GROMACS .gro file of N, CA and C in nm:
model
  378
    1UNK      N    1   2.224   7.247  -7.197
    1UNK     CA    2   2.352   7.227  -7.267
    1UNK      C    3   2.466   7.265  -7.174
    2UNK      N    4   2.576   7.185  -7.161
    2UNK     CA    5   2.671   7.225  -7.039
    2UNK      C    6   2.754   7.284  -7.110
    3UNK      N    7   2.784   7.417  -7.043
    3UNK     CA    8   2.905   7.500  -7.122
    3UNK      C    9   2.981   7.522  -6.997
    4UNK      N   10   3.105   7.529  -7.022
    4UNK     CA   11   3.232   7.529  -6.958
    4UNK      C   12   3.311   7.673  -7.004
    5UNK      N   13   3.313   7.766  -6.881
    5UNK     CA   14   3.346   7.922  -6.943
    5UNK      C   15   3.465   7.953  -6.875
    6UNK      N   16   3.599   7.989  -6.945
    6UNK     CA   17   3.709   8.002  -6.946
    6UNK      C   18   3.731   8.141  -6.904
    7UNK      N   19   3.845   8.195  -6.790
    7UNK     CA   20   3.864   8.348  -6.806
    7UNK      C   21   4.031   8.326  -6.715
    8UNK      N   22   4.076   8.432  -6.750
    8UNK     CA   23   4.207   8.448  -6.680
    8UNK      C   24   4.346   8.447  -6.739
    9UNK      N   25   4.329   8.411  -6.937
    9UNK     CA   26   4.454   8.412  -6.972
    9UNK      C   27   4.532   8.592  -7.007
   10UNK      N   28   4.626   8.535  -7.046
   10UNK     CA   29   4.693   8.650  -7.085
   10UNK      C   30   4.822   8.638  -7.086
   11UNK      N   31   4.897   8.810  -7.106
   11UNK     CA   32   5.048   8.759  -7.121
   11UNK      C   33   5.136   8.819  -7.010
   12UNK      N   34   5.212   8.760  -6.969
   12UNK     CA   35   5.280   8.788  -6.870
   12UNK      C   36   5.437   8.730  -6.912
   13UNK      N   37   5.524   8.784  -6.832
   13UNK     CA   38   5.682   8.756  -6.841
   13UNK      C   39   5.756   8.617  -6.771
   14UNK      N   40   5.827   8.615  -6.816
   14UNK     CA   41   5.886   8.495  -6.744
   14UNK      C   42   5.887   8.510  -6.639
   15UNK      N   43   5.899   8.414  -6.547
   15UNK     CA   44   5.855   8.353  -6.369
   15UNK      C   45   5.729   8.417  -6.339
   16UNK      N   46   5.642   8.492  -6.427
   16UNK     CA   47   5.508   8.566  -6.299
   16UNK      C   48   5.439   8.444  -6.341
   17UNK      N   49   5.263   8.452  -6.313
   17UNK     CA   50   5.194   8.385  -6.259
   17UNK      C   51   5.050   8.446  -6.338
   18UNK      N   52   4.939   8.373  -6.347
   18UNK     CA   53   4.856   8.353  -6.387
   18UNK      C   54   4.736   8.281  -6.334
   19UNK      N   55   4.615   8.358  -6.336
   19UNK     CA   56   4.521   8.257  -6.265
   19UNK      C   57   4.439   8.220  -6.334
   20UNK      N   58   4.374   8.123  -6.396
   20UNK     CA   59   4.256   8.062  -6.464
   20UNK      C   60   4.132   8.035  -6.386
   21UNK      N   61   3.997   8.049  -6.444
   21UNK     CA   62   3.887   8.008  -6.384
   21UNK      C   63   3.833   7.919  -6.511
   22UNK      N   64   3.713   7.820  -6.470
   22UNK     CA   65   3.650   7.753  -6.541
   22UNK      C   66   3.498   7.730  -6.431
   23UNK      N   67   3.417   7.809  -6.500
   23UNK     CA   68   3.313   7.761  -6.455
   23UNK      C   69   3.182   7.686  -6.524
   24UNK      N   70   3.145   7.603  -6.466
   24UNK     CA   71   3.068   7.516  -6.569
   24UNK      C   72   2.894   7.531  -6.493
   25UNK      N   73   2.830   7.540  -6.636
   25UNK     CA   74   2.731   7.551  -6.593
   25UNK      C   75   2.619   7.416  -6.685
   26UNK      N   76   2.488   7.422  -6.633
   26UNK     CA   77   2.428   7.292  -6.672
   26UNK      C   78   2.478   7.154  -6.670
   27UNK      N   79   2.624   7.160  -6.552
   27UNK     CA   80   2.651   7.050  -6.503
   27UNK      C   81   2.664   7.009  -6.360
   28UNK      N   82   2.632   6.891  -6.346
   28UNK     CA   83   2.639   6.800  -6.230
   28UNK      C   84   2.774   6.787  -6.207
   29UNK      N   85   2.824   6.879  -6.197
   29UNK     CA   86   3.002   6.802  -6.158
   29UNK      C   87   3.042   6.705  -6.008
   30UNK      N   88   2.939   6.679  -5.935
   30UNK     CA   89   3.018   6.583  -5.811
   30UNK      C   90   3.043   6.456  -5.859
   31UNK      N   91   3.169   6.475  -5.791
   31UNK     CA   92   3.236   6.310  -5.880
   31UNK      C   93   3.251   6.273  -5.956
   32UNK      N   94   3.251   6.416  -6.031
   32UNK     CA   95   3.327   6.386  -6.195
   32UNK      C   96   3.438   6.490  -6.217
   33UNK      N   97   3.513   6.522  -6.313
   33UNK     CA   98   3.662   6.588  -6.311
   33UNK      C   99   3.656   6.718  -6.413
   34UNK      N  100   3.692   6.805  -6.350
   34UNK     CA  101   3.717   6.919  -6.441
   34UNK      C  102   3.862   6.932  -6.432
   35UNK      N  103   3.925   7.011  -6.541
   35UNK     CA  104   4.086   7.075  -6.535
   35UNK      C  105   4.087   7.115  -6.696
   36UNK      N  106   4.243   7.103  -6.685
   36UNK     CA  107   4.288   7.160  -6.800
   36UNK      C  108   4.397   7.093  -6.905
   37UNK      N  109   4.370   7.116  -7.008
   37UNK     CA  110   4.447   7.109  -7.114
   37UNK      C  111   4.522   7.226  -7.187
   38UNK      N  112   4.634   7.144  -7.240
   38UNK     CA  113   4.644   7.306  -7.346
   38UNK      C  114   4.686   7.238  -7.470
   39UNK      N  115   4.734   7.349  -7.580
   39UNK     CA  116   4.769   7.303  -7.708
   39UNK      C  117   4.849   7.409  -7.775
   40UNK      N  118   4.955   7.418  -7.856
   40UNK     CA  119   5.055   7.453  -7.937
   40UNK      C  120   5.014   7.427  -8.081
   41UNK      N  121   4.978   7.545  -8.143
   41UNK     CA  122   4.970   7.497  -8.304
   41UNK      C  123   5.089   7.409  -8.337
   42UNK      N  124   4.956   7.313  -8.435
   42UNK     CA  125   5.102   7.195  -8.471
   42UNK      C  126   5.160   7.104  -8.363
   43UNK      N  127   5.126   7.125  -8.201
   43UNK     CA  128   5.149   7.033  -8.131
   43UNK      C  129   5.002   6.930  -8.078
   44UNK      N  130   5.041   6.820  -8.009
   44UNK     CA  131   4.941   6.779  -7.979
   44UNK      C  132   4.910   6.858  -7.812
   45UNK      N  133   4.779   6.774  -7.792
   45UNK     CA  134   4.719   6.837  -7.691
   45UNK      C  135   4.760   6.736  -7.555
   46UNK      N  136   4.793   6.858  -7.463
   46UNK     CA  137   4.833   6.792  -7.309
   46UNK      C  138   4.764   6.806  -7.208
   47UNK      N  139   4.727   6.707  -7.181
   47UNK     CA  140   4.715   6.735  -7.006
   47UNK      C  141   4.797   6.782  -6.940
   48UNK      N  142   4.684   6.875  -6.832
   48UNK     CA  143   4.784   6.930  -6.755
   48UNK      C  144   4.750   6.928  -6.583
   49UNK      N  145   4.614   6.949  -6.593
   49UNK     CA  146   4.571   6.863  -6.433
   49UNK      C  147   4.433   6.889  -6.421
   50UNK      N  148   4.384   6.784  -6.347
   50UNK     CA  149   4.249   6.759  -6.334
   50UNK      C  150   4.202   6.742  -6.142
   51UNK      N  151   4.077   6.821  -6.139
   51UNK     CA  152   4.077   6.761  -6.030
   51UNK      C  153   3.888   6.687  -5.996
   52UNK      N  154   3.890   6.616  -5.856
   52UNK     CA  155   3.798   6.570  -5.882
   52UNK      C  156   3.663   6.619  -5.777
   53UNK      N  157   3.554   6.685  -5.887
   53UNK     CA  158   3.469   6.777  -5.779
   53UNK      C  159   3.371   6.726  -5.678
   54UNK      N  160   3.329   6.783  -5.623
   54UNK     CA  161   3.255   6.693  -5.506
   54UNK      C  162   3.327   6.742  -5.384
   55UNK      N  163   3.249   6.804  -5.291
   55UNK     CA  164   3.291   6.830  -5.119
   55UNK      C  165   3.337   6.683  -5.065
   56UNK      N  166   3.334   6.592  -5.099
   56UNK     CA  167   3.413   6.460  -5.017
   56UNK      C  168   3.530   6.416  -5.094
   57UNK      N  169   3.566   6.463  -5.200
   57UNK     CA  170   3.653   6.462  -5.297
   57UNK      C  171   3.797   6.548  -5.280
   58UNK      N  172   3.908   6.458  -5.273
   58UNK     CA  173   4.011   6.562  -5.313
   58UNK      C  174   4.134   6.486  -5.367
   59UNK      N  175   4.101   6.425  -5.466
   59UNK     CA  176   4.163   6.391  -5.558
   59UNK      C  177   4.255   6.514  -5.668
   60UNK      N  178   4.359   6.523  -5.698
   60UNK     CA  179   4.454   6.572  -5.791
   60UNK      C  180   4.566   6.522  -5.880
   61UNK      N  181   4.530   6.571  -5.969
   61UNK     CA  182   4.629   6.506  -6.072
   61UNK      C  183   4.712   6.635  -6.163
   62UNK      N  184   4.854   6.609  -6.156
   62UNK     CA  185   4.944   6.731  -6.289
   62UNK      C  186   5.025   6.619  -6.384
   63UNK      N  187   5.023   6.699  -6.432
   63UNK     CA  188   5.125   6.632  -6.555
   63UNK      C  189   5.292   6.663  -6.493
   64UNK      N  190   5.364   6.565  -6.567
   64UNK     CA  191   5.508   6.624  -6.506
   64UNK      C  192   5.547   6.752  -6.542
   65UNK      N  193   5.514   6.820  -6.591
   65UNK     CA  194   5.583   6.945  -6.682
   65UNK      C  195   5.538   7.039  -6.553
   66UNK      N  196   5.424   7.015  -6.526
   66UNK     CA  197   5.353   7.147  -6.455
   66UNK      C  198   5.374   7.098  -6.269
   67UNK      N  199   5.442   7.002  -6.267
   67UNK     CA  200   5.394   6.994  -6.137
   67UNK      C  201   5.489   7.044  -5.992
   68UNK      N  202   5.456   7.142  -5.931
   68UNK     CA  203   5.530   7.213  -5.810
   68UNK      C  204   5.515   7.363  -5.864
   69UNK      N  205   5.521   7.374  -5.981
   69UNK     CA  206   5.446   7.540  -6.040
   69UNK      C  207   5.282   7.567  -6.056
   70UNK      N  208   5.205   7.452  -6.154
   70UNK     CA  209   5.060   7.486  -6.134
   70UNK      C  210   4.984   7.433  -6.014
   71UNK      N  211   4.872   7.502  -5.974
   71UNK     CA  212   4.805   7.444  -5.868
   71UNK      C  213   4.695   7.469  -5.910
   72UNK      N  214   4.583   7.324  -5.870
   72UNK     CA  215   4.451   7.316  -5.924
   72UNK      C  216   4.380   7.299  -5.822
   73UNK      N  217   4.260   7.415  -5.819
   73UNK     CA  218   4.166   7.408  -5.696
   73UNK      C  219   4.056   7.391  -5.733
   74UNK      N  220   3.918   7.412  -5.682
   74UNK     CA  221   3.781   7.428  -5.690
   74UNK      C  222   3.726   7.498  -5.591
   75UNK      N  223   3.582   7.536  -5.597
   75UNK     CA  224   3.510   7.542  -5.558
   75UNK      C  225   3.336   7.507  -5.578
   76UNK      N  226   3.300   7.432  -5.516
   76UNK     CA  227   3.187   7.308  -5.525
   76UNK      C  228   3.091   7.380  -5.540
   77UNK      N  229   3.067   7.495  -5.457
   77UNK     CA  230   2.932   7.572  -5.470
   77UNK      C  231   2.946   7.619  -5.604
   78UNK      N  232   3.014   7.693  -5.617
   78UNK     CA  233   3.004   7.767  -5.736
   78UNK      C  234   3.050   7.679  -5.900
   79UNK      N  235   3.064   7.541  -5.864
   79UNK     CA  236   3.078   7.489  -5.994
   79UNK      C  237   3.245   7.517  -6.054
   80UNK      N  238   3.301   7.567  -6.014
   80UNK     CA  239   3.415   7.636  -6.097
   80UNK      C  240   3.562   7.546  -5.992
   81UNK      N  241   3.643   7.529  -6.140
   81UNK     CA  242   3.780   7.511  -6.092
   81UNK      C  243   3.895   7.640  -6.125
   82UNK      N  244   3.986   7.602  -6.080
   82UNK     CA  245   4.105   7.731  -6.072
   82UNK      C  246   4.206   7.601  -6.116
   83UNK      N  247   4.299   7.762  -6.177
   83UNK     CA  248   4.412   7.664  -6.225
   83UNK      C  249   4.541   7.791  -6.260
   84UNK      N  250   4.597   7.801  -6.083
   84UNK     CA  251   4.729   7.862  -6.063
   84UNK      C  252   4.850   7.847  -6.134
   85UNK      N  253   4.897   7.950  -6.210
   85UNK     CA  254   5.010   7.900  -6.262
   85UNK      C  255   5.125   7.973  -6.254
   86UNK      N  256   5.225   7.925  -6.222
   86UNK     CA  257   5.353   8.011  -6.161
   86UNK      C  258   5.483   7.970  -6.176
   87UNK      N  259   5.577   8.070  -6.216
   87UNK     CA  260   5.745   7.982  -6.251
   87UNK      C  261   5.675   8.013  -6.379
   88UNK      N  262   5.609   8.055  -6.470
   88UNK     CA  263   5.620   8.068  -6.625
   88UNK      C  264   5.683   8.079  -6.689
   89UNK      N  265   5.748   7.982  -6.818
   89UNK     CA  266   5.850   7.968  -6.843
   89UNK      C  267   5.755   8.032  -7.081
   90UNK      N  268   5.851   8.006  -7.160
   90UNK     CA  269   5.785   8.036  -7.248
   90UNK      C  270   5.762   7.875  -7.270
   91UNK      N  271   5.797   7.781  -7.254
   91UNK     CA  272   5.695   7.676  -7.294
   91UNK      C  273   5.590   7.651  -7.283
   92UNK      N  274   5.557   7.688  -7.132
   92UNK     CA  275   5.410   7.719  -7.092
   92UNK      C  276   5.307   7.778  -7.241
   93UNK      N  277   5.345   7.918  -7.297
   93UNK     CA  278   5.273   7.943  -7.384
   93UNK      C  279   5.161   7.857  -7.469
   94UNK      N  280   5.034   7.898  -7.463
   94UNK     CA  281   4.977   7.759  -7.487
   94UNK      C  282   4.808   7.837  -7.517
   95UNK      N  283   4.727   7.751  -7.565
   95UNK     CA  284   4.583   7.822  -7.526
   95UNK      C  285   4.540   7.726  -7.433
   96UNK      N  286   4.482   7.749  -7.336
   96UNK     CA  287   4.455   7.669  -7.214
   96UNK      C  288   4.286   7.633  -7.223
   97UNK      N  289   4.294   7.528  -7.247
   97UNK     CA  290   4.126   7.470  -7.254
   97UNK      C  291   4.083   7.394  -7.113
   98UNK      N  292   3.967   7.427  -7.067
   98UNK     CA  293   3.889   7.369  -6.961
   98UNK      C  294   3.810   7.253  -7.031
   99UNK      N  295   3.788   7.150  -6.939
   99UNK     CA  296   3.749   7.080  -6.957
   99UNK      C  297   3.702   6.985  -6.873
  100UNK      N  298   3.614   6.914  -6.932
  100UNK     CA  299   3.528   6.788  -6.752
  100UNK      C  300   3.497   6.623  -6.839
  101UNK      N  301   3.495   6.556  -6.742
  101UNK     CA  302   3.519   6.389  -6.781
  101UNK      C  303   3.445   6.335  -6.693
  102UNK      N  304   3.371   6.238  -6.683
  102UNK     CA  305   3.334   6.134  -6.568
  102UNK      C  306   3.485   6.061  -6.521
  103UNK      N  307   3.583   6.065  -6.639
  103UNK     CA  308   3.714   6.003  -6.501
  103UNK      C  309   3.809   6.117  -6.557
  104UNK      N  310   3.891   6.089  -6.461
  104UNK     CA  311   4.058   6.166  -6.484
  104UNK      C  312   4.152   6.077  -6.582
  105UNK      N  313   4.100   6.003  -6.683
  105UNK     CA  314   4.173   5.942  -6.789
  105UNK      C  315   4.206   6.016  -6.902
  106UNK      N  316   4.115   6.124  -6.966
  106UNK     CA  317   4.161   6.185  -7.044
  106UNK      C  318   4.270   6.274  -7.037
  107UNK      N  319   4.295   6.345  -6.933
  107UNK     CA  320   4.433   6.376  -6.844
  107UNK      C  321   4.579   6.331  -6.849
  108UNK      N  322   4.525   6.176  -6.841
  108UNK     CA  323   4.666   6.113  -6.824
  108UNK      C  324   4.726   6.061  -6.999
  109UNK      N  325   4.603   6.077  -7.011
  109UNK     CA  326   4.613   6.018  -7.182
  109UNK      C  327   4.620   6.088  -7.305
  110UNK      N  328   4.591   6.237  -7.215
  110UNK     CA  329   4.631   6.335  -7.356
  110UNK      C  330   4.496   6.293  -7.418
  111UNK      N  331   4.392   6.244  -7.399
  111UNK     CA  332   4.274   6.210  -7.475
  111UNK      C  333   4.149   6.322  -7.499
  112UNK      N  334   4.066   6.290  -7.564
  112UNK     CA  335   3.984   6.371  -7.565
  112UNK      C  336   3.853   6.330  -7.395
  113UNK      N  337   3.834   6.467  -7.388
  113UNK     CA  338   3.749   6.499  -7.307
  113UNK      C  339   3.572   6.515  -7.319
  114UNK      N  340   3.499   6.503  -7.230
  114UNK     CA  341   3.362   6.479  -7.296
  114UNK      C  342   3.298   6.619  -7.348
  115UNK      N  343   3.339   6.708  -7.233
  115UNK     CA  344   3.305   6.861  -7.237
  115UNK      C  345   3.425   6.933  -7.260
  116UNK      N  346   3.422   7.056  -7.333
  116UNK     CA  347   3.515   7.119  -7.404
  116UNK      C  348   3.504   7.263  -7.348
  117UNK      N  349   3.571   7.360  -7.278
  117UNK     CA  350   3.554   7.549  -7.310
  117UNK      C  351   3.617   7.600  -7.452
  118UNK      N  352   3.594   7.720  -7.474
  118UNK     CA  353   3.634   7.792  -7.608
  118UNK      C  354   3.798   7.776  -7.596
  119UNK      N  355   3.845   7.805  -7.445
  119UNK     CA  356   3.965   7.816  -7.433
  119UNK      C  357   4.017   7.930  -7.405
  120UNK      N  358   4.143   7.966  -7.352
  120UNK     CA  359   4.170   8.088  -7.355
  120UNK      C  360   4.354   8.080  -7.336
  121UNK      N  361   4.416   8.195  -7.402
  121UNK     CA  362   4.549   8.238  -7.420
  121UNK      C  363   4.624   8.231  -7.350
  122UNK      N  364   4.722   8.138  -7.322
  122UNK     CA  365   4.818   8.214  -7.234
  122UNK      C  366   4.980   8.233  -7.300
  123UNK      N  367   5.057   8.381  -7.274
  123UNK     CA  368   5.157   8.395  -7.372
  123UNK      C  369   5.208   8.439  -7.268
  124UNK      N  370   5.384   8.340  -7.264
  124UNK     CA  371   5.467   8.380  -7.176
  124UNK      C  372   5.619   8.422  -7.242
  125UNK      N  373   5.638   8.554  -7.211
  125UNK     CA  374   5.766   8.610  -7.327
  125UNK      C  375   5.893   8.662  -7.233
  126UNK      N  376   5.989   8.651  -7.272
  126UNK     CA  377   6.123   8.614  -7.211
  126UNK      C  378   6.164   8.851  -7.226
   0.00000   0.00000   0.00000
């Protein structure tokens, strides 16, 4: 069963920074996409960037909101993506879900994803 395990939220102040991990296990991730989403009670759910795993791979994708503040990395051995976040503003505030796709469409589409994490918090207060 592939589970996708979330760690790194929390709360921090306006402009600091935050690091996310997602590591997935019981999956094949080369050449398929892990990243992140988030969600706002009562809002819908956004993409926010995906990238695409595999050592010959370096594909990236952000959403406009996040892009020149978050940065999305990996690492292949270990299965796991990162997902830097910096310039925190309180919109950011969000629960931040990991997640993996055979493409980077659910990303662009705000769509649902094939694999899901529990998710985890992030609260940014002025």
């Amino acid at each position: 069963q592939v589970q996708l395990m979330e760690s790194g939220g929390g709360s921090v102040q306006v402009g600091g920074s935050l690091r996310l991990s997602c590591e997935a296990s019981q999956y094949s991730s080369g050449g398929n996409f892990m990243g992140w989403f988030r969600q706002v009670p009562g809002k819908d759910r956004e993409g926010v960037a995906t990238i695409r795993m595999g050592r010959y791979f370096d594909y990236k994708y952000y959403d406009h909101s996040v892009k020149g503040r978050f940065t999305i990395s990996k690492d292949d051995v270990k299965n796991t993506v990162y997902l830097q976040l910096s310039s925190l503003t309180p919109d950011d505030t969000a629960m931040y879900y990991c997640a993996a796709d055979k493409t980077s469409g659910p990303w662009k589409t705000n769509g649902p994803a094939t694999y899901w994490g529990q998710g985890t918090q992030v609260t940014v207060s002025s």
